[in-house]
Amino acid sequence: MPPSADRSPFRHTLRVYWEDTDAGGVVFYANYLRFFERARTEWLRSFGHSQQRLREETGAIFVVAETSIRYLRPARLDDELDVTVELLEAGRATMLIAQQALRGDVLLAEGKIRIGCVDAATLRPRRIPLTLPSGHLPLPA
Amino acid sequence: MPPSADRSPFRHTLRVYWEDTDAGGVVFYANYLRFFERARTEWLRSFGHSQQRLREETGAIFVVAETSIRYLRPARLDDELDVTVELLEAGRATMLIAQQALRGDVLLAEGKIRIGCVDAATLRPRRIPLTLPSGHLPLPA
Amino acid sequence: MPPSADRSPFRHTLRVYWEDTDAGGVVFYANYLRFFERARTEWLRSFGHSQQRLREETGAIFVVAETSIRYLRPARLDDELDVTVELLEAGRATMLIAQQALRGDVLLAEGKIRIGCVDAATLRPRRIPLTLPSGHLPLPA
Amino acid sequence: MPPSADRSPFRHTLRVYWEDTDAGGVVFYANYLRFFERARTEWLRSFGHSQQRLREETGAIFVVAETSIRYLRPARLDDELDVTVELLEAGRATMLIAQQALRGDVLLAEGKIRIGCVDAATLRPRRIPLTLPSGHLPLPA
């Protein structure tokens, strides 16, 4: 991938609601996976891709194959969070994506998500049926 | 329906985990709908009915058409709750079910749930393709 | 409350993500309670009220006392929904709110939510410590 | 830690309900974090430890600091899953735990969870205020 000093990661803004919190008074850690996924969905949409339409037209759905997340600082009710999406690697049937959740400049959680593309009916791996802008989807060598 | 003084409602026991709570320190109210559904699923299972198999064999799924719930007292982390299921009415394509969530003798939440049976592919109403014990499924007059 | 023919209900727009759906291929019905609450939270915010700050400054939190919801049509992944909020009644310690979820002009779910105000520490009822615009919060007679 | 060929990991059994699934027809991957946590909670309970009581008596709560999970095979509605808990490392304020979700002999998901102990009021790290059986809580050298 060529250097691209000016390419800042995609950013999706969301709000913390009651549903997201737990009895510790903070966002329940499992919910960062939901936040990360909302951001990935909006990132795809920013290239014109709707997953519902993708499924109807090609039979393909994305599935999460692997997640590793570090939880650094708590978020609370009413916080406004930014969630970033950065494509690290892209292959024929998988993508590796780095994501962060921030409140202003404060990093709350970050991680990497490996996504696979499968056939919705058989759940077998298949080629990703979409084109991301070339800066975002480096072809494997 | 004939009198049946000895028929106590079906009862499913569950535990409150972190995932069920919110920043108020208590069970998030929307989660009682999840608790009620777990109990209905186990109630069907107590008659030998699995919804996954029902769908595979008949194409039918149950959908919730209406819920009215009163939240009376809070439940907390680690509480053990009993959730009851009582069939109030049963028609060709719908059921009306009364449910309660209790901690010991203390009533925490209660409500009525109207369930419809639909075809999984079309989501159109269809006849309920199963037989509940006659004491539990009064035929409509 | 004075007549106000021009007062349309508050409206919050949200997107359906994977997390909101179930194996029926549609939005899991319990999640409309989450959608409705997001809209109520944004409705309060539109008057300048943050629930987190309200709690820190006054010790008050809102709790849901009663919900009755009708589920009319399914929503699907990627749908954009509008959720409305309309204050029907307001007393010293409770509010009754009507809400709808729509996709364009199509009504998907609607219901009424009774909210109580309690002290966060004791969970006992207390007076609502905020002022909504008079058109929205009729004082009890 | 002395060899203990007979020590099989703790095992918690749970059922997949509608609430756990997504529009892919399978368990939503983020929900394995909920399943894993239920199992950890029951594992602590098997030693006589309730997190609610721990908090009331000592002010301590456990928080998740890091998770890395691999999703291997899908689970479906009505599946019965076993979730295991194995303590890999234990320090003064943290634990590292390995977990698996299985359907019969089939491994569906597995991962490692790093848990920290914090003060509920300040969210600052503190010593774990409980004793696990020595076979389960190796003291740091």
Coordinates of C-alpha atoms in Angstrom, one line a residue, chain D:
Chain D
M1 CA 1.3 -24.9 39.3
P2 CA 1.6 -28.6 40.0
P3 CA 0.4 -31.0 37.3
S4 CA -3.2 -31.9 37.6
A5 CA -4.2 -34.3 34.9
D6 CA -7.6 -34.8 36.4
R7 CA -8.5 -31.2 36.5
S8 CA -11.0 -30.6 33.8
P9 CA -12.1 -27.0 33.2
F10 CA -15.3 -25.6 34.8
R11 CA -18.3 -26.0 32.5
H12 CA -21.5 -24.0 32.3
T13 CA -24.4 -25.1 30.0
L14 CA -26.7 -22.7 28.3
R15 CA -29.3 -22.6 25.6
V16 CA -29.4 -20.3 22.5
Y17 CA -32.6 -18.2 22.4
W18 CA -34.0 -15.8 19.8
E19 CA -32.4 -12.9 21.5
D20 CA -28.9 -14.4 20.8
T21 CA -29.3 -14.7 17.1
D22 CA -29.0 -12.3 14.2
A23 CA -30.3 -12.0 10.6
G24 CA -27.5 -14.4 9.5
G25 CA -29.6 -17.1 11.2
V26 CA -26.8 -17.8 13.7
V27 CA -25.7 -16.5 17.1
F28 CA -24.5 -12.9 16.9
Y29 CA -20.7 -13.1 17.5
A30 CA -20.7 -10.4 20.2
N31 CA -23.0 -12.6 22.3
Y32 CA -20.2 -15.1 22.9
L33 CA -18.8 -12.5 25.2
R34 CA -22.1 -12.6 27.2
F35 CA -22.0 -16.5 27.2
F36 CA -18.4 -16.4 28.4
E37 CA -19.2 -14.0 31.2
R38 CA -22.2 -16.1 32.4
A39 CA -19.8 -19.0 32.7
R40 CA -17.2 -17.0 34.6
T41 CA -19.9 -15.8 36.9
E42 CA -21.0 -19.3 37.6
W43 CA -17.4 -20.4 38.0
L44 CA -16.9 -17.8 40.8
R45 CA -20.2 -18.9 42.3
S46 CA -19.0 -22.5 42.3
F47 CA -16.4 -21.3 44.8
G48 CA -19.0 -19.5 46.8
H49 CA -18.4 -16.0 45.4
S50 CA -21.3 -13.7 44.4
Q51 CA -20.1 -10.6 42.6
Q52 CA -23.0 -8.6 44.0
R53 CA -22.1 -9.5 47.6
L54 CA -18.4 -9.0 46.8
R55 CA -19.2 -5.4 45.7
E56 CA -21.4 -4.7 48.8
E57 CA -18.8 -6.1 51.2
T58 CA -15.6 -4.9 49.7
G59 CA -16.4 -2.3 47.1
A60 CA -14.6 -4.4 44.4
I61 CA -15.9 -5.2 41.0
F62 CA -14.3 -7.1 38.1
V63 CA -13.8 -5.4 34.8
V64 CA -12.8 -6.9 31.5
A65 CA -9.5 -5.4 30.3
E66 CA -8.8 -7.4 27.1
T67 CA -10.6 -10.1 25.0
S68 CA -9.4 -12.1 22.1
I69 CA -11.8 -14.4 20.5
R70 CA -11.9 -16.7 17.5
Y71 CA -15.2 -17.6 16.0
L72 CA -14.9 -21.0 14.3
R73 CA -18.4 -22.4 13.7
P74 CA -21.9 -21.0 14.0
A75 CA -24.4 -21.8 16.7
R76 CA -28.1 -21.8 16.0
L77 CA -31.4 -21.2 17.8
D78 CA -32.2 -24.0 20.3
D79 CA -28.6 -25.2 20.4
E80 CA -27.4 -26.3 23.9
L81 CA -23.8 -25.0 24.4
D82 CA -21.2 -25.8 27.0
V83 CA -18.9 -22.9 28.0
T84 CA -15.7 -23.7 29.8
V85 CA -13.6 -21.6 32.2
E86 CA -9.9 -22.2 32.8
L87 CA -7.7 -19.9 34.9
L88 CA -4.4 -19.4 33.1
E89 CA -2.8 -16.8 35.3
A90 CA -3.7 -14.9 38.4
G91 CA -2.0 -11.9 39.8
R92 CA -2.8 -9.5 42.6
A93 CA -5.2 -7.4 40.6
T94 CA -5.7 -9.4 37.3
M95 CA -6.7 -12.8 36.0
L96 CA -6.2 -14.3 32.6
I97 CA -8.9 -16.8 31.7
A98 CA -9.2 -19.2 28.7
Q99 CA -12.7 -20.0 27.5
Q100 CA -14.4 -22.2 24.9
A101 CA -17.9 -22.5 23.7
L102 CA -18.8 -26.0 22.4
R103 CA -21.8 -27.8 21.1
G104 CA -21.1 -31.4 22.1
D105 CA -17.6 -32.0 20.9
V106 CA -17.6 -29.3 18.3
L107 CA -15.6 -26.2 19.2
L108 CA -17.6 -23.1 18.1
A109 CA -15.6 -20.2 19.6
E110 CA -12.7 -19.8 22.0
G111 CA -10.7 -17.0 23.5
K112 CA -8.8 -15.4 26.3
I113 CA -10.2 -12.8 28.6
R114 CA -8.1 -10.6 30.9
I115 CA -10.0 -9.4 34.0
G116 CA -9.0 -6.7 36.3
C117 CA -10.3 -5.9 39.8
V118 CA -11.2 -2.3 40.4
D119 CA -12.9 -0.2 43.1
A120 CA -16.5 0.3 42.0
A121 CA -16.5 4.0 43.0
T122 CA -13.2 5.1 41.6
L123 CA -12.7 2.4 38.9
R124 CA -9.0 2.2 40.0
P125 CA -7.2 -1.1 40.2
R126 CA -7.2 -2.9 43.5
R127 CA -6.2 -6.3 44.9
I128 CA -8.7 -9.1 44.2
P129 CA -10.5 -9.6 47.5
L130 CA -11.2 -13.3 47.3
T131 CA -9.4 -16.6 47.6
L132 CA -9.9 -19.1 44.9
P133 CA -8.9 -22.7 45.6
S134 CA -5.1 -23.0 45.4
G135 CA -5.3 -25.2 42.4
H136 CA -7.1 -22.5 40.6
L137 CA -5.3 -19.4 41.8
P138 CA -1.5 -19.9 41.5
L139 CA 0.2 -17.2 43.5
P140 CA 2.5 -15.0 41.5
A141 CA 6.2 -16.0 42.1

